[in-house]
mmCIF file of C-alpha atoms in Angstrom:
data_model
loop_
_atom_site.group_PDB
_atom_site.id
_atom_site.type_symbol
_atom_site.label_atom_id
_atom_site.label_comp_id
_atom_site.label_asym_id
_atom_site.label_seq_id
_atom_site.Cartn_x
_atom_site.Cartn_y
_atom_site.Cartn_z
ATOM 1 C CA ASP A 483 115.653 206.994 69.505
ATOM 2 C CA SER A 484 114.302 203.591 68.075
ATOM 3 C CA GLY A 485 114.464 203.803 64.914
ATOM 4 C CA VAL A 486 110.896 203.368 64.107
ATOM 5 C CA THR A 487 108.620 206.595 63.290
ATOM 6 C CA GLN A 488 105.383 207.275 63.993
ATOM 7 C CA THR A 489 102.674 209.869 62.665
ATOM 8 C CA PRO A 490 100.913 211.982 63.391
ATOM 9 C CA LYS A 491 102.299 212.575 67.233
ATOM 10 C CA HIS A 492 98.813 213.988 68.588
ATOM 11 C CA LEU A 493 95.781 213.019 67.533
ATOM 12 C CA ILE A 494 92.347 214.740 68.667
ATOM 13 C CA THR A 495 89.600 214.085 66.900
ATOM 14 C CA ALA A 496 85.441 213.214 67.407
ATOM 15 C CA THR A 497 82.982 210.698 67.575
ATOM 16 C CA GLY A 498 81.984 209.501 64.644
ATOM 17 C CA GLN A 499 85.225 210.014 62.194
ATOM 18 C CA ARG A 500 87.733 207.782 61.144
ATOM 19 C CA VAL A 501 91.312 208.219 61.590
ATOM 20 C CA THR A 502 95.013 206.343 60.260
ATOM 21 C CA LEU A 503 97.563 205.858 62.184
ATOM 22 C CA ARG A 504 100.728 205.839 60.507
ATOM 23 C CA CYS A 505 104.374 203.797 60.397
ATOM 24 C CA SER A 506 108.215 203.292 59.430
ATOM 25 C CA PRO A 507 109.951 200.508 60.383
ATOM 26 C CA ARG A 508 113.374 200.873 61.518
ATOM 27 C CA SER A 509 115.687 200.768 58.177
ATOM 28 C CA GLY A 510 114.952 196.391 57.021
ATOM 29 C CA ASP A 511 112.911 195.433 59.703
ATOM 30 C CA LEU A 512 109.872 193.480 57.832
ATOM 31 C CA SER A 513 107.741 193.067 60.971
ATOM 32 C CA VAL A 514 105.599 195.509 62.445
ATOM 33 C CA TYR A 515 103.081 195.582 65.361
ATOM 34 C CA TRP A 516 100.859 197.555 66.618
ATOM 35 C CA TYR A 517 99.291 197.930 70.381
ATOM 36 C CA GLN A 518 97.009 200.048 72.014
ATOM 37 C CA GLN A 519 97.612 201.163 75.837
ATOM 38 C CA SER A 520 95.000 201.822 77.196
ATOM 39 C CA LEU A 521 94.296 203.118 80.724
ATOM 40 C CA ASP A 522 92.203 199.726 82.227
ATOM 41 C CA GLN A 523 93.320 197.695 79.509
ATOM 42 C CA GLY A 524 96.565 198.306 79.637
ATOM 43 C CA LEU A 525 99.054 197.178 76.291
ATOM 44 C CA GLN A 526 97.251 195.016 74.285
ATOM 45 C CA PHE A 527 98.926 193.559 70.794
ATOM 46 C CA LEU A 528 95.741 194.594 68.050
ATOM 47 C CA ILE A 529 97.785 192.985 65.272
ATOM 48 C CA GLN A 530 101.022 191.898 63.062
ATOM 49 C CA TYR A 531 101.979 191.847 59.201
ATOM 50 C CA TYR A 532 104.986 190.492 57.701
ATOM 51 C CA ASN A 533 106.703 191.614 55.367
ATOM 52 C CA GLY A 534 102.961 193.224 53.543
ATOM 53 C CA GLU A 535 101.399 189.642 54.491
ATOM 54 C CA GLU A 536 98.922 190.219 57.512
ATOM 55 C CA ARG A 537 100.392 186.868 60.451
ATOM 56 C CA ALA A 538 98.517 186.981 63.744
ATOM 57 C CA LYS A 539 95.263 189.497 64.824
ATOM 58 C CA GLY A 540 94.813 189.878 68.836
ATOM 59 C CA ASN A 541 92.268 192.493 70.852
ATOM 60 C CA ILE A 542 91.426 194.307 67.052
ATOM 61 C CA LEU A 543 88.192 195.186 66.300
ATOM 62 C CA GLU A 544 85.994 194.793 63.695
ATOM 63 C CA ARG A 545 86.083 198.873 63.638
ATOM 64 C CA PHE A 546 90.347 198.904 63.109
ATOM 65 C CA SER A 547 92.254 198.045 60.025
ATOM 66 C CA ALA A 548 96.071 197.614 59.267
ATOM 67 C CA GLN A 549 97.829 197.356 55.824
ATOM 68 C CA GLN A 550 101.482 197.005 55.178
ATOM 69 C CA PHE A 551 102.475 198.597 51.755
ATOM 70 C CA PRO A 552 105.303 197.244 50.076
ATOM 71 C CA ASP A 553 107.812 200.060 51.345
ATOM 72 C CA LEU A 554 107.264 197.585 54.359
ATOM 73 C CA HIS A 555 105.873 200.856 56.038
ATOM 74 C CA SER A 556 103.015 200.568 57.928
ATOM 75 C CA GLU A 557 99.139 202.188 58.349
ATOM 76 C CA LEU A 558 95.848 201.814 61.258
ATOM 77 C CA ASN A 559 92.569 202.822 60.314
ATOM 78 C CA LEU A 560 90.039 203.572 63.309
ATOM 79 C CA SER A 561 86.330 203.966 61.942
ATOM 80 C CA SER A 562 83.309 204.650 63.636
ATOM 81 C CA LEU A 563 85.218 205.567 66.864
ATOM 82 C CA GLU A 564 84.060 205.659 70.267
ATOM 83 C CA LEU A 565 85.195 207.983 73.667
ATOM 84 C CA GLY A 566 86.691 204.434 74.846
ATOM 85 C CA ASP A 567 89.625 204.103 71.657
ATOM 86 C CA SER A 568 91.088 206.862 73.164
ATOM 87 C CA ALA A 569 94.435 205.538 73.785
ATOM 88 C CA LEU A 570 98.221 205.451 72.965
ATOM 89 C CA TYR A 571 99.312 203.342 69.722
ATOM 90 C CA PHE A 572 102.102 201.883 68.667
ATOM 91 C CA CYS A 573 103.922 200.551 65.742
ATOM 92 C CA ALA A 574 107.468 198.096 66.927
ATOM 93 C CA SER A 575 108.946 196.684 63.935
ATOM 94 C CA SER A 576 111.789 193.562 63.859
ATOM 95 C CA ALA A 577 113.734 191.708 61.645
ATOM 96 C CA ARG A 578 111.926 188.820 61.107
ATOM 97 C CA GLU A 579 108.736 187.178 63.278
ATOM 98 C CA GLY A 580 108.987 185.070 65.952
ATOM 99 C CA THR A 581 111.596 186.504 68.581
ATOM 100 C CA ASP A 582 113.689 188.807 67.565
ATOM 101 C CA THR A 583 113.087 192.144 69.248
ATOM 102 C CA GLN A 584 110.423 194.628 69.058
ATOM 103 C CA TYR A 585 111.348 198.074 69.194
ATOM 104 C CA PHE A 586 108.669 200.858 69.537
ATOM 105 C CA GLY A 587 107.749 204.069 67.839
ATOM 106 C CA PRO A 588 106.636 206.409 70.209
ATOM 107 C CA GLY A 589 103.546 205.893 69.796
ATOM 108 C CA THR A 590 100.547 208.201 69.318
ATOM 109 C CA ARG A 591 97.912 209.746 71.705
ATOM 110 C CA LEU A 592 94.662 209.089 70.299
ATOM 111 C CA THR A 593 91.334 211.368 71.512
ATOM 112 C CA VAL A 594 88.342 210.765 70.690
ATOM 113 C CA LEU A 595 85.718 213.676 72.057
ATOM 114 C CA ALA B 435 97.127 182.044 77.667
ATOM 115 C CA GLN B 436 100.401 183.714 78.765
ATOM 116 C CA LYS B 437 100.495 186.073 81.883
ATOM 117 C CA VAL B 438 102.120 188.281 83.238
ATOM 118 C CA THR B 439 101.794 189.409 86.807
ATOM 119 C CA GLN B 440 104.318 192.747 87.651
ATOM 120 C CA ALA B 441 102.323 192.908 91.780
ATOM 121 C CA GLN B 442 103.709 196.524 92.547
ATOM 122 C CA THR B 443 101.739 198.802 90.623
ATOM 123 C CA GLU B 444 103.944 202.006 92.823
ATOM 124 C CA ILE B 445 107.201 201.722 94.363
ATOM 125 C CA SER B 446 108.922 205.327 95.867
ATOM 126 C CA VAL B 447 112.444 205.705 96.736
ATOM 127 C CA VAL B 448 115.200 208.116 97.897
ATOM 128 C CA GLU B 449 118.163 208.490 95.319
ATOM 129 C CA LYS B 450 120.264 206.280 95.553
ATOM 130 C CA GLU B 451 118.820 203.480 97.060
ATOM 131 C CA ASP B 452 118.493 199.990 94.845
ATOM 132 C CA VAL B 453 114.873 198.598 93.579
ATOM 133 C CA THR B 454 113.444 195.842 92.179
ATOM 134 C CA LEU B 455 110.632 195.010 90.135
ATOM 135 C CA ASP B 456 109.114 192.163 90.394
ATOM 136 C CA CYS B 457 107.405 189.734 87.543
ATOM 137 C CA VAL B 458 106.384 186.892 87.357
ATOM 138 C CA TYR B 459 105.228 185.542 84.534
ATOM 139 C CA GLU B 460 103.152 182.343 83.500
ATOM 140 C CA THR B 461 103.495 180.190 79.959
ATOM 141 C CA ARG B 462 102.881 176.474 79.194
ATOM 142 C CA ASP B 463 106.133 176.626 76.568
ATOM 143 C CA THR B 464 108.764 175.275 77.568
ATOM 144 C CA THR B 465 111.027 178.183 74.547
ATOM 145 C CA TYR B 466 109.937 181.207 75.482
ATOM 146 C CA TYR B 467 111.865 184.578 75.640
ATOM 147 C CA LEU B 468 111.163 187.554 78.639
ATOM 148 C CA PHE B 469 111.565 191.726 78.611
ATOM 149 C CA TRP B 470 111.809 194.003 79.998
ATOM 150 C CA TYR B 471 110.646 197.653 78.797
ATOM 151 C CA LYS B 472 110.322 201.260 79.999
ATOM 152 C CA GLN B 473 108.316 204.099 79.440
ATOM 153 C CA PRO B 474 109.079 207.319 80.365
ATOM 154 C CA PRO B 475 107.441 210.545 80.744
ATOM 155 C CA SER B 476 107.919 211.197 78.206
ATOM 156 C CA GLY B 477 105.516 208.091 76.743
ATOM 157 C CA GLU B 478 107.759 206.203 74.470
ATOM 158 C CA LEU B 479 108.746 202.764 74.731
ATOM 159 C CA VAL B 480 112.151 202.084 75.017
ATOM 160 C CA PHE B 481 113.835 197.779 75.294
ATOM 161 C CA LEU B 482 115.957 197.432 77.951
ATOM 162 C CA ILE B 483 116.386 193.200 77.488
ATOM 163 C CA ARG B 484 115.529 189.660 76.340
ATOM 164 C CA ARG B 485 115.530 186.610 77.840
ATOM 165 C CA ASN B 486 116.285 182.970 76.371
ATOM 166 C CA SER B 487 114.102 180.545 78.238
ATOM 167 C CA PHE B 488 117.708 178.289 78.658
ATOM 168 C CA ASP B 489 119.569 180.586 79.822
ATOM 169 C CA GLU B 490 119.458 181.284 83.188
ATOM 170 C CA GLN B 491 122.490 183.780 83.674
ATOM 171 C CA ASN B 492 121.608 186.655 85.417
ATOM 172 C CA GLU B 493 122.923 189.608 83.557
ATOM 173 C CA ILE B 494 123.675 192.611 84.967
ATOM 174 C CA SER B 495 124.669 195.910 82.880
ATOM 175 C CA GLY B 496 125.498 199.537 84.589
ATOM 176 C CA ARG B 497 123.428 200.217 87.388
ATOM 177 C CA TYR B 498 120.303 196.979 85.951
ATOM 178 C CA SER B 499 120.812 193.996 86.453
ATOM 179 C CA TRP B 500 117.975 191.106 85.925
ATOM 180 C CA ASN B 501 117.477 187.820 88.311
ATOM 181 C CA PHE B 502 115.807 185.557 86.332
ATOM 182 C CA GLN B 503 114.445 181.741 87.924
ATOM 183 C CA LYS B 504 112.867 179.467 85.921
ATOM 184 C CA SER B 505 111.849 177.371 88.860
ATOM 185 C CA THR B 506 109.781 180.440 90.449
ATOM 186 C CA SER B 507 108.192 181.325 87.330
ATOM 187 C CA SER B 508 110.374 184.949 87.728
ATOM 188 C CA PHE B 509 112.588 187.780 86.002
ATOM 189 C CA ASN B 510 113.135 190.163 88.770
ATOM 190 C CA PHE B 511 114.455 193.770 87.842
ATOM 191 C CA THR B 512 116.857 195.823 90.078
ATOM 192 C CA ILE B 513 118.202 199.301 89.436
ATOM 193 C CA THR B 514 121.666 199.783 91.851
ATOM 194 C CA ALA B 515 121.895 203.233 93.132
ATOM 195 C CA SER B 516 118.456 204.544 91.392
ATOM 196 C CA GLN B 517 118.444 208.221 90.079
ATOM 197 C CA VAL B 518 116.004 210.553 89.378
ATOM 198 C CA VAL B 519 115.987 209.196 85.541
ATOM 199 C CA ASP B 520 115.228 205.953 86.174
ATOM 200 C CA SER B 521 111.881 207.173 86.746
ATOM 201 C CA ALA B 522 109.355 205.806 84.676
ATOM 202 C CA VAL B 523 106.824 202.635 84.306
ATOM 203 C CA TYR B 524 108.418 199.813 83.780
ATOM 204 C CA PHE B 525 106.549 196.658 82.465
ATOM 205 C CA CYS B 526 107.739 192.872 81.589
ATOM 206 C CA ALA B 527 106.442 191.471 78.670
ATOM 207 C CA LEU B 528 106.470 187.902 77.775
ATOM 208 C CA SER B 529 106.992 186.344 74.628
ATOM 209 C CA GLU B 530 103.973 183.976 72.840
ATOM 210 C CA ALA B 531 103.091 182.120 69.568
ATOM 211 C CA THR B 532 101.238 183.246 67.403
ATOM 212 C CA GLN B 533 98.979 180.404 65.188
ATOM 213 C CA GLY B 534 100.369 182.209 61.945
ATOM 214 C CA GLY B 535 103.908 180.752 63.345
ATOM 215 C CA SER B 536 104.931 184.809 64.185
ATOM 216 C CA GLU B 537 105.271 186.095 68.205
ATOM 217 C CA LYS B 538 103.151 188.841 70.086
ATOM 218 C CA LEU B 539 104.406 190.004 74.062
ATOM 219 C CA VAL B 540 101.620 190.497 76.513
ATOM 220 C CA PHE B 541 103.003 192.494 79.180
ATOM 221 C CA GLY B 542 102.655 192.629 83.185
ATOM 222 C CA LYS B 543 100.096 195.746 83.967
ATOM 223 C CA GLY B 544 103.475 197.784 84.824
ATOM 224 C CA THR B 545 104.871 199.278 87.518
ATOM 225 C CA LYS B 546 106.249 203.193 87.737
ATOM 226 C CA LEU B 547 108.687 204.069 90.356
ATOM 227 C CA THR B 548 109.779 207.599 91.536
ATOM 228 C CA VAL B 549 112.688 208.530 92.403
ATOM 229 C CA ASN B 550 113.388 210.768 94.713
ATOM 230 C CA PRO B 551 115.257 213.381 94.877
#
């Protein structure tokens, strides 16, 4: 158990809908990262927050957004969902920014029908 | 941009065999970190090791060992006396600095290891 929690574990929804994925980092970690794992793209970095501030953006679609709250939990919002958004979404956390080890949560499997 | 190549898509071995998973990386950074993660069938990503680019010493942890060679830009992972529980997808990753001064991980495509009894 990495100490990073993600809810829900599974999510099934329809095209055009909006969903919110939630992540709680390890106790004391200030940095949260979101990654998407799909069969065709592999594991890709989406976005990072540090202590409530956005720090880095990767291949994140404009339909997707995220935030980190004062209690350090983070939410990833996915809207106008398409079939191609079906994937495993991971949250990771690290103590600080920089090259600290990122510990991953169990992931949320999103299926868009 | 950084790149990680895991040329072996799938490997199948019989229990107790040794197996080496290859990882080759590309980076222009002089300071970087390399990682290995394990993804068992249950789906979570489990951290195995982090290695600093300045530390080329090989590392051993139980049945796991890692060979880092800067000259060939490789960071290979060996499992000795493999067990069925080692069956998983293994990912090699490289840290990449972002514009915000942070780091993100660039992952290889992964190697699926199947250990048969």
